[in-house]
Coordinates of C-alpha atoms in Angstrom, one line a residue:
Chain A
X1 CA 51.8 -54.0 -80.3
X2 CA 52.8 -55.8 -76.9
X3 CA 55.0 -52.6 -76.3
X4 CA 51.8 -50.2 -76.5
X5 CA 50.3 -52.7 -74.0
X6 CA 52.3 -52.9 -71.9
X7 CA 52.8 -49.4 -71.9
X8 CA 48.8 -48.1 -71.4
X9 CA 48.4 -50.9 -68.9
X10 CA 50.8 -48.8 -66.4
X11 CA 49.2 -45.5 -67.6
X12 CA 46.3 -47.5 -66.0
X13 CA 48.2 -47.8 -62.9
X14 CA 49.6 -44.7 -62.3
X15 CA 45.9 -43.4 -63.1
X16 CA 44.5 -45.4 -60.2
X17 CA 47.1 -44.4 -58.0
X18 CA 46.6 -40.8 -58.5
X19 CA 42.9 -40.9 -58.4
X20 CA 42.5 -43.5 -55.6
X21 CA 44.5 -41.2 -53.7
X22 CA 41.6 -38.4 -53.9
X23 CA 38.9 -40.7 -53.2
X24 CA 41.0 -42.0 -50.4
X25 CA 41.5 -38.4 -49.4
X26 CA 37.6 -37.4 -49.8
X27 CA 36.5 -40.6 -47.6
X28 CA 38.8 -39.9 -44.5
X29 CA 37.5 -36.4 -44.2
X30 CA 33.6 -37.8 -44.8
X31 CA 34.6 -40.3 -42.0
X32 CA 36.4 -38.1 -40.1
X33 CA 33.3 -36.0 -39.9
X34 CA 30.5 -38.7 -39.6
X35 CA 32.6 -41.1 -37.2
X36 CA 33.8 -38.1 -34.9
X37 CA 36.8 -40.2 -33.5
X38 CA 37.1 -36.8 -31.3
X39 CA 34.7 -34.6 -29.6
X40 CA 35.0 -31.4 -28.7
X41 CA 33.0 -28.3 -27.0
X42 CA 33.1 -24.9 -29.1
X43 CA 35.0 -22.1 -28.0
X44 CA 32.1 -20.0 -27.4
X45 CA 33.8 -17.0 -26.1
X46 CA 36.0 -14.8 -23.6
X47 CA 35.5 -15.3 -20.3
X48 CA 36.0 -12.2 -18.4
X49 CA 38.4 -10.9 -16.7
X50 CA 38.6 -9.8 -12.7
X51 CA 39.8 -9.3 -10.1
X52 CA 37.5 -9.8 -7.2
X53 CA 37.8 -10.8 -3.3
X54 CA 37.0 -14.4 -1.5
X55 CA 35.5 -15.6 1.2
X56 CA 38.9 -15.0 3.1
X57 CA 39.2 -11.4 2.4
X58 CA 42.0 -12.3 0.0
X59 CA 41.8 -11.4 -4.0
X60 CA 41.4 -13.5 -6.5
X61 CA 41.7 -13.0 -10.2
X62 CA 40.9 -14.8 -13.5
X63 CA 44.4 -14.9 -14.0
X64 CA 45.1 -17.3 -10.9
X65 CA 42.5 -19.7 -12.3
X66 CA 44.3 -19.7 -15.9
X67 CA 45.5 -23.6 -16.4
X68 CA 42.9 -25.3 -14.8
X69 CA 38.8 -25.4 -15.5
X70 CA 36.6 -23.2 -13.8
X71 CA 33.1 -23.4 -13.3
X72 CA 31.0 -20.3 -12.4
X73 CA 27.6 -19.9 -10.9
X74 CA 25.6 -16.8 -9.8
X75 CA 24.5 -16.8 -6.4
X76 CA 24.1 -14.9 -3.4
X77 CA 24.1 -15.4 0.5
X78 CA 20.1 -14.4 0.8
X79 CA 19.0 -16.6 -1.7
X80 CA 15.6 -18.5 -1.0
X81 CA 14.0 -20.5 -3.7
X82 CA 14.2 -23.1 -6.3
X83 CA 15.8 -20.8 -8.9
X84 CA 19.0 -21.0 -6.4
X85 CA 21.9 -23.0 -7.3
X86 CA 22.6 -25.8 -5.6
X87 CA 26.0 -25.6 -5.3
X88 CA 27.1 -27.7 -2.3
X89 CA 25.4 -30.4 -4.7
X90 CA 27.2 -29.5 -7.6
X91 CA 30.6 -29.8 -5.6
X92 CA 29.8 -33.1 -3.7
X93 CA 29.3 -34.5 -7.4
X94 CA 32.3 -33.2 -8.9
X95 CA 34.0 -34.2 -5.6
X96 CA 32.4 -38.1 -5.6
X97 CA 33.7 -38.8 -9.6
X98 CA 37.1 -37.8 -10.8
X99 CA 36.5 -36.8 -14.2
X100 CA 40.0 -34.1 -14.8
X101 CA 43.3 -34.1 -13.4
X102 CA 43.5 -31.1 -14.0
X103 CA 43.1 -28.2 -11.5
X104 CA 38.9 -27.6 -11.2
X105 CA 37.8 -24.6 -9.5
X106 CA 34.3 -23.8 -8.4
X107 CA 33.6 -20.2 -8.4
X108 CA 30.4 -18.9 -7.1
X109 CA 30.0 -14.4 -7.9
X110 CA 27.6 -12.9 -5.2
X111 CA 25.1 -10.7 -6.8
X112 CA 24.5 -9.0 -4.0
X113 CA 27.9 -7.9 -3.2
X114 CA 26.9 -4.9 -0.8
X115 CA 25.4 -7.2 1.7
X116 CA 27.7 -10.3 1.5
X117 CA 30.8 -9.1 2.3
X118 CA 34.1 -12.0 2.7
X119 CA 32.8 -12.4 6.5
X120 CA 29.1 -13.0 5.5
X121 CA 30.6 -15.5 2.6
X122 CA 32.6 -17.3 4.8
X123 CA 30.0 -17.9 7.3
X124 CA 27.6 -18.9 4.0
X125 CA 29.7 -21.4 2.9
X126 CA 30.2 -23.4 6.7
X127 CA 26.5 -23.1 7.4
X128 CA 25.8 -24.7 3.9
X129 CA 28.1 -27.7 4.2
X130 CA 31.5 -26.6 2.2
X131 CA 34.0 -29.1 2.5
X132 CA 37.0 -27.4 2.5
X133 CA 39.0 -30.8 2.2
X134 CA 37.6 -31.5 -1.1
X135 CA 39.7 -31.9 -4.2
X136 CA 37.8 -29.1 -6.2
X137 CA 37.9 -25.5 -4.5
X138 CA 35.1 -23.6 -3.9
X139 CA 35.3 -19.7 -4.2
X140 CA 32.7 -17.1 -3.5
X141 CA 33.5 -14.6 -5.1
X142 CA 32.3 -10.6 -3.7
X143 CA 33.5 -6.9 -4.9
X144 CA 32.7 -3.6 -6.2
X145 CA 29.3 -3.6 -7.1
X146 CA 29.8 -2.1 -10.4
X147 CA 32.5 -4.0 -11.1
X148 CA 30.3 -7.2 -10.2
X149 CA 27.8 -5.9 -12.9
X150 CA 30.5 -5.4 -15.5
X151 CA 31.9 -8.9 -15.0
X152 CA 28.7 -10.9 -14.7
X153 CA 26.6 -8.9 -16.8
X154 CA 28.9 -8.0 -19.8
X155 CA 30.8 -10.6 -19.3
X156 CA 29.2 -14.0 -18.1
X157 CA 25.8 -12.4 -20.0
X158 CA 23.5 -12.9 -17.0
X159 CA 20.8 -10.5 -16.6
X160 CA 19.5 -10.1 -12.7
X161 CA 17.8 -7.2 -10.3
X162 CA 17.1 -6.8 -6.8
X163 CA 13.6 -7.0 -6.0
X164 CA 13.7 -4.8 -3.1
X165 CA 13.3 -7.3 -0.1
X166 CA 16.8 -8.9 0.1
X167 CA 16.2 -10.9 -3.1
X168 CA 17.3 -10.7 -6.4
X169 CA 15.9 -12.1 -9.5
X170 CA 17.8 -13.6 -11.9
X171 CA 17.9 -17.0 -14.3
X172 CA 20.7 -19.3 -12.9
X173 CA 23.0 -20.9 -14.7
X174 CA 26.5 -22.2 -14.6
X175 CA 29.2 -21.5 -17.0
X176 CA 32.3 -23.7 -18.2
X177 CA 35.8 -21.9 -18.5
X178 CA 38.9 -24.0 -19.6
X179 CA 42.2 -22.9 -19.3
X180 CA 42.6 -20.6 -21.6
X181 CA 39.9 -18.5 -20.3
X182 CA 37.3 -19.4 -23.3
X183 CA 33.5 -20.3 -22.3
X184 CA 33.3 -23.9 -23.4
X185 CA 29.5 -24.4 -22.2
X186 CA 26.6 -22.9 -20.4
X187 CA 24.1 -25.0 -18.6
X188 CA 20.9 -23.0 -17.7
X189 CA 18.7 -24.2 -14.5
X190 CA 19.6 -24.5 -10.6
X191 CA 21.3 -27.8 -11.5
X192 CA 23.3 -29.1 -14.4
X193 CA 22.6 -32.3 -15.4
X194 CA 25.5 -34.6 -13.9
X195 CA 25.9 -36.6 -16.8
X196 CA 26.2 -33.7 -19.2
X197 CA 28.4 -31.6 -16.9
X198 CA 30.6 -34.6 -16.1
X199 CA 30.8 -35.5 -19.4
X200 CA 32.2 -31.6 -20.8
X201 CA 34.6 -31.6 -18.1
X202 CA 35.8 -34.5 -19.0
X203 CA 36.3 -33.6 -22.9
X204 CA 37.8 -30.4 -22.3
X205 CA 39.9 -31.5 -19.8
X206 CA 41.2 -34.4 -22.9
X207 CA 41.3 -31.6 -25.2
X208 CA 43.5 -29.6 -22.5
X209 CA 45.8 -32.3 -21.7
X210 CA 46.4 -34.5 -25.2
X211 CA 46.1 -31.2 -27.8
X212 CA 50.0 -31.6 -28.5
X213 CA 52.3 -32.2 -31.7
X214 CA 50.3 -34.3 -34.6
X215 CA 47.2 -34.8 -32.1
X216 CA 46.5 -30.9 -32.0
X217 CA 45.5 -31.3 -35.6
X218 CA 42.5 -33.6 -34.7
X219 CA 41.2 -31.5 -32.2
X220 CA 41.7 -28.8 -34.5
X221 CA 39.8 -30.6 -37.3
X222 CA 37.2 -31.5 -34.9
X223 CA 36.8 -28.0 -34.2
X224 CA 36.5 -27.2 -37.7
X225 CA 34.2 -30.2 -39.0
X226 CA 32.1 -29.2 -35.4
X227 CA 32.6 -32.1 -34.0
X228 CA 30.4 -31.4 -31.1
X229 CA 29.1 -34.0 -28.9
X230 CA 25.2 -34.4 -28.9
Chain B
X1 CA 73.4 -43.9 -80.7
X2 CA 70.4 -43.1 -79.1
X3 CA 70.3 -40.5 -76.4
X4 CA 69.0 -42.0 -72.4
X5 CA 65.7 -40.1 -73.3
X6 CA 64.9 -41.6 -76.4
X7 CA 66.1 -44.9 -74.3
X8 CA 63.0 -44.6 -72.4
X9 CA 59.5 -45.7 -73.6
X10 CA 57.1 -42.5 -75.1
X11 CA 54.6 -44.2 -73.2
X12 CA 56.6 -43.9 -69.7
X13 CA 58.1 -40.5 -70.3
X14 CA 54.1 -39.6 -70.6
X15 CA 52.7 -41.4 -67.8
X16 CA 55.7 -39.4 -65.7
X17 CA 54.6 -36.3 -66.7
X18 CA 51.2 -36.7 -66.4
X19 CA 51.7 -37.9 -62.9
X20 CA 53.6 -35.1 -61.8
X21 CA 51.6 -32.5 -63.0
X22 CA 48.2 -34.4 -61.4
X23 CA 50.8 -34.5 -58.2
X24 CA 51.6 -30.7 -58.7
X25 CA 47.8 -30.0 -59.5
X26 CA 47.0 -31.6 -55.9
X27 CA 48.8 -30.0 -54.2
X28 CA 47.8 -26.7 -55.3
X29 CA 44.0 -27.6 -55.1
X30 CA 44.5 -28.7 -51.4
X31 CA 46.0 -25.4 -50.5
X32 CA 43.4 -23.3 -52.5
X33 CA 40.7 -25.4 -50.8
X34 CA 42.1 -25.7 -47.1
X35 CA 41.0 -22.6 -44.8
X36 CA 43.7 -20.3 -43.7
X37 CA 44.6 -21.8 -40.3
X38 CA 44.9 -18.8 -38.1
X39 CA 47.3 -17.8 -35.2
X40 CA 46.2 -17.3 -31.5
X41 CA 42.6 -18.8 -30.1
X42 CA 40.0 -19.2 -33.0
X43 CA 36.2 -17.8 -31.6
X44 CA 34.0 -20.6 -33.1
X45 CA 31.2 -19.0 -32.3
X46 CA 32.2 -15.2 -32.3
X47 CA 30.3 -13.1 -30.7
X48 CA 29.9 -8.9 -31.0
X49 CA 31.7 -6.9 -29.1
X50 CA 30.1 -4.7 -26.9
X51 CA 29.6 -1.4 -28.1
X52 CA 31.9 0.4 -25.7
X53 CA 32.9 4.0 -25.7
X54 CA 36.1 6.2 -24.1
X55 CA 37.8 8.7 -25.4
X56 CA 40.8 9.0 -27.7
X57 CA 43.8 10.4 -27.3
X58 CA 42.8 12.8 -29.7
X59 CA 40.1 14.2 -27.2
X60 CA 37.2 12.5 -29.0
X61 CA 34.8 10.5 -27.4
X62 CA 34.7 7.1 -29.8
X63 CA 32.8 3.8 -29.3
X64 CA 33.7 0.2 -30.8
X65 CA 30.8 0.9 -33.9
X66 CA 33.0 4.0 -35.3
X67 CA 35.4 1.4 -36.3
X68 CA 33.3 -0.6 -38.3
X69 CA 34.9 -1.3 -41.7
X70 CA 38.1 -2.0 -40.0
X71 CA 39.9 -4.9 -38.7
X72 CA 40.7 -4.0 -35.0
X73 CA 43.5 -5.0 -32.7
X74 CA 42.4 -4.3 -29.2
X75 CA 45.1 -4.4 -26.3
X76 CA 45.1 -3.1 -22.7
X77 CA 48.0 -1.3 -21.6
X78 CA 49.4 1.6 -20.0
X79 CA 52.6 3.5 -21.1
X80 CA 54.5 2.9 -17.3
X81 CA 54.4 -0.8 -18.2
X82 CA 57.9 -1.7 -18.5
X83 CA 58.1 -4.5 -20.3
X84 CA 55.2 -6.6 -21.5
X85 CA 53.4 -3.3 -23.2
X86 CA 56.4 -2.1 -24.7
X87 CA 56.7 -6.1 -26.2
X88 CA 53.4 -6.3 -27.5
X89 CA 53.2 -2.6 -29.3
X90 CA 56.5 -3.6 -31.2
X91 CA 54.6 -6.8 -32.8
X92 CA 51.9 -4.8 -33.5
X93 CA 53.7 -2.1 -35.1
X94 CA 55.9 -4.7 -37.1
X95 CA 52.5 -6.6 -38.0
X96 CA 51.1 -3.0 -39.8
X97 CA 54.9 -2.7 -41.2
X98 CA 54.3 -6.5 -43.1
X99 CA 51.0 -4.9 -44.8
X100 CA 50.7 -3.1 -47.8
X101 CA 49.4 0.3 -47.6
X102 CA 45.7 -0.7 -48.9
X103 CA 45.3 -3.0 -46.3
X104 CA 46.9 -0.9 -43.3
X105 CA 43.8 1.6 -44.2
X106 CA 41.7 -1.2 -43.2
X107 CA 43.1 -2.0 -39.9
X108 CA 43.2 0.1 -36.5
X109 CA 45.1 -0.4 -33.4
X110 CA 43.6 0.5 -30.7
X111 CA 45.4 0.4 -26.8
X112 CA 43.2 1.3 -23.9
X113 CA 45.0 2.4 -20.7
X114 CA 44.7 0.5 -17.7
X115 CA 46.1 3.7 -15.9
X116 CA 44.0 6.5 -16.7
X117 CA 45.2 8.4 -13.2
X118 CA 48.5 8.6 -15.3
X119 CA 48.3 8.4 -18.6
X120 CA 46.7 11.4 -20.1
X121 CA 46.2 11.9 -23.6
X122 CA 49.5 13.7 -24.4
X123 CA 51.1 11.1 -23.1
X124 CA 49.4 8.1 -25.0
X125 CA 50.0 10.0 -28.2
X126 CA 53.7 10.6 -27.4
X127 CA 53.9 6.7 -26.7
X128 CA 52.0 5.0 -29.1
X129 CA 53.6 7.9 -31.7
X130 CA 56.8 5.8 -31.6
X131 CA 55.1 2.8 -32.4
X132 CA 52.8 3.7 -35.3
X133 CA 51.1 7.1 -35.6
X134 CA 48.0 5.3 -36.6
X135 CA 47.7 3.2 -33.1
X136 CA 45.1 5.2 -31.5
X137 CA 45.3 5.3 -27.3
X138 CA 41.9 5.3 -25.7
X139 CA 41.1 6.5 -21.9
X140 CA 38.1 7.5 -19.7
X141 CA 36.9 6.7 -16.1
X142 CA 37.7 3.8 -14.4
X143 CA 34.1 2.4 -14.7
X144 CA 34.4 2.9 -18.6
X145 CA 37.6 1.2 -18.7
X146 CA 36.6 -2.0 -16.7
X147 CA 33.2 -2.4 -19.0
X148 CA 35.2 -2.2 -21.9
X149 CA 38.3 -4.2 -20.4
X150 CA 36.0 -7.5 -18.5
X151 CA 34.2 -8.8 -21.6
X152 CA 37.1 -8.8 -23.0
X153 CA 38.9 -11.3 -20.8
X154 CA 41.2 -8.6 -19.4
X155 CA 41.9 -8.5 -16.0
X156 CA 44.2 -6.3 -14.1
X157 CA 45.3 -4.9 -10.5
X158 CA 46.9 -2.4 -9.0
X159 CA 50.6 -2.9 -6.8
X160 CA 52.0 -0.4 -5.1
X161 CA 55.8 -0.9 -6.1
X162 CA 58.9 0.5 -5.2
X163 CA 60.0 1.6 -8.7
X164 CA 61.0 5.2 -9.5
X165 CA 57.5 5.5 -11.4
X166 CA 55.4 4.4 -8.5
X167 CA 52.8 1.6 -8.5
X168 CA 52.5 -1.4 -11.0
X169 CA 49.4 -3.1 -12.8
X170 CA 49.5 -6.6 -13.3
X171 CA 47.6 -7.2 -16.6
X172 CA 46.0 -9.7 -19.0
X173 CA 48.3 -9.3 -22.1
X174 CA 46.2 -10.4 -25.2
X175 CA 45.2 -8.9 -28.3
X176 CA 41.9 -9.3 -29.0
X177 CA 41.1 -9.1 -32.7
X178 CA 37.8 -8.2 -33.9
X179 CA 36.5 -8.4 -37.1
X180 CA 34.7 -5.7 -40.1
X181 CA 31.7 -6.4 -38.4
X182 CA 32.6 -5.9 -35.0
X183 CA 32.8 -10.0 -34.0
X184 CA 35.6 -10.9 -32.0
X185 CA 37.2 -12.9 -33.9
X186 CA 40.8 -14.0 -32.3
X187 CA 42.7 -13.0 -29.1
X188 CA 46.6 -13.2 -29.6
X189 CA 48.3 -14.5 -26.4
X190 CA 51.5 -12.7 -25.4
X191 CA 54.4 -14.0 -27.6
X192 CA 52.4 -13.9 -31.3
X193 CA 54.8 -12.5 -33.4
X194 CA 54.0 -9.8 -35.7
X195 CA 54.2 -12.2 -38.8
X196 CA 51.7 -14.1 -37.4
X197 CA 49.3 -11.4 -36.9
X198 CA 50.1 -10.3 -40.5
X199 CA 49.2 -13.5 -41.8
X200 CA 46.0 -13.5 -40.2
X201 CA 45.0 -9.7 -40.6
X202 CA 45.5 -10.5 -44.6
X203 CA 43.2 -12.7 -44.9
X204 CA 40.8 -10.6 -42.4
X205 CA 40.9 -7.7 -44.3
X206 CA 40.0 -9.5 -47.7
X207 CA 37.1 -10.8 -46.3

């Protein structure tokens, strides 16, 4: 009798072991998913790839930005109006708060690449206060007008048209590329909102730099359980 | 006397069993129930491909929708590429090799030159015929080529060299993987082995 207690009172045990190790199991992935311990921005899609010319008359392609994060805008030397980017604004930010070690590039495509040519960029970019001894780079980007279409229109999916007197119409935005070449985020207007912008860069550039050995798996799962910040 | 098993408690030699088996039972529910973690960059959000269209090897004209049905493996190439092409087409042609025949009806390579001054259509067939005679090279104008190429992520660039076969392209080497439904789905950087393109085109094709 004390045998066949003994006996179903370790049955017991090894029951609660095996099914508190489930329910241990369910609750870290609930918590996992409702505490997000890491925060990540979706891998949206490709960015494109190109090879285009700067400011300097000297090419630059997607490949040379690979490692580091790029962020694009759509812009073009004749711009008037509230619908263009502000983009010395945009660099003076990322410039004033150090939010990445890694490499961040700022890379401006003209959309009106017949007319601004690298000598018409170059003298854009000193009449509009570029500080070329910033720690983020700024590119201005020009080329084959077709192959300016492909890019930003297939590629960067912005829609825009010349309106016949110099201008062009389009929507602004900017576009977030880490360094992998994926589009981590798009932020529509003439200004992204600091906080928000500063606050991607900053998670993909954590993302970028701690994604190694047993810590890729959070990010992974974070990914998976969309783990996105708000 | 008593043999070591009969030693042991009824009670114990059940509990063992029953723990092992709930152990074993674990296991395989966790596999069943964990997703396939794929190779290469995962598109959370994938996004169609863009209906592009060039023209085969074959001499028809073929766009992105004829190969709906089929998992596609996309790379940009060119047949003077001396070694990074040659690389990548033997991976893909070992990844069709790891699949059985029912599922290599459901996939289609496709490699679009970079270097259509160069490679005509006789000449993709003759290389991609040593690789697999199902790959299927795809050409057309330079302006076709780079709206089917940018969206994609591929970039590339023409060097004049001093090689016996003239100028060089530097070239985005990925695979871009799209899906049944024309999503894009993965991109395969450059040293994804065959196996792992397997593994991933298995579960693809079953879905």
């Amino acid at each position: 009798m004390a045998a066949l207690s003994i006996a179903s009172h370790k049955n017991y045990w090894f029951g609660f072991l095996f099914y508190g190790g489930l329910v241990l199991f369910a609750v870290a992935v609930v918590a996992f998913n409702l505490f997000r311990p890491v925060t990540v921005l979706p891998r949206i899609t490709l960015a494109p790839g190109y090879a285009l010319t700067n400011s300097s008359g000297r090419s630059l392609t997607s490949e040379d930005l690979r490692g580091g994060l790029s962020l694009y805008s759509f812009s073009y030397s004749r711009c008037a109006g509230e619908h263009c980017p502000n983009l010395a604004e945009v660099q003076g930010l990322l410039n004033k708060q150090q939010v990445t070690d890694l490499p961040l590039s700022l890379v401006t495509i003209s959309l009106d690449p017949e007319w601004d040519s690298p000598a018409v960029l170059a003298n854009y970019l000193q009449q509009n206060g570029y500080d070329g001894s910033g720690r983020n780079h700024w590119h201005f980007l020009t080329g084959d007008s077709f192959l300016v279409r492909t890019v930003v229109g297939n590629g960067f999916s912005l829609y825009y048209k010349a309106e016949g007197d110099g201008q062009i119409k389009f929507e602004p935005r900017f576009v977030l590329v880490d360094g992998l070449g994926v589009i981590r985020a798009y932020y529509y207007g003439s200004r992204p909102e600091p906080a928000i912008l500063l606050r991607d860069i900053r998670l993909v550039s954590e993302e970028a730099q701690n994604s190694h050995g047993a810590t890729r798996l959070a990010y992974e799962a974070a990914h998976l359980f969309l783990c996105y910040p708000h | 006397m008593l043999s070591p098993l009969k030693k042991i408690p009824r009670s114990w030699l059940l509990a063992s069993v029953g723990l092992l088996v709930g152990l074993l039972l674990t296991i395989l529910l966790l596999n069943w129930l964990t997703p396939h973690q794929f190779h290469g960059l995962v598109m959370q959000s994938p996004q169609p491909v863009s209906n592009f269209e060039l023209t085969a090897h074959t001499g028809q004209r073929v766009k992105m929708s004829d190969f709906r049905g089929k998992v596609v493996l996309i790379y940009f190439g060119y047949t003077f590429c001396p070694d990074v092409c040659p690389a990548t087409m033997s991976e893909l042609r070992q990844a069709m090799a790891l699949l059985r025949p029912g599922q290599q009806a459901d996939v289609q390579v496709l490699m679009v030159t970079l270097d259509p001054q160069r490679d005509t259509p006789q000449l993709l067939a003759n290389y991609l015929g040593h690789f697999n005679p199902t790959f299927l090279g795809l050409t057309g104008t330079p302006e076709e080529i780079s709206v089917a190429a940018a969206p994609l992520g591929i970039f590339y660039e023409k060097h004049e060299g001093d090689t016996e076969s003239g100028y060089l392209i530097s070239h985005t080497s990925t695979v871009a993987v799209i899906d049944k439904n024309g999503y894009l789905r993965l991109v395969y950087p450059f040293d994804t082995t065959g196996e792992q393109m397997a593994d991933d085109l298995k579960i693809l094709v079953g879905e």
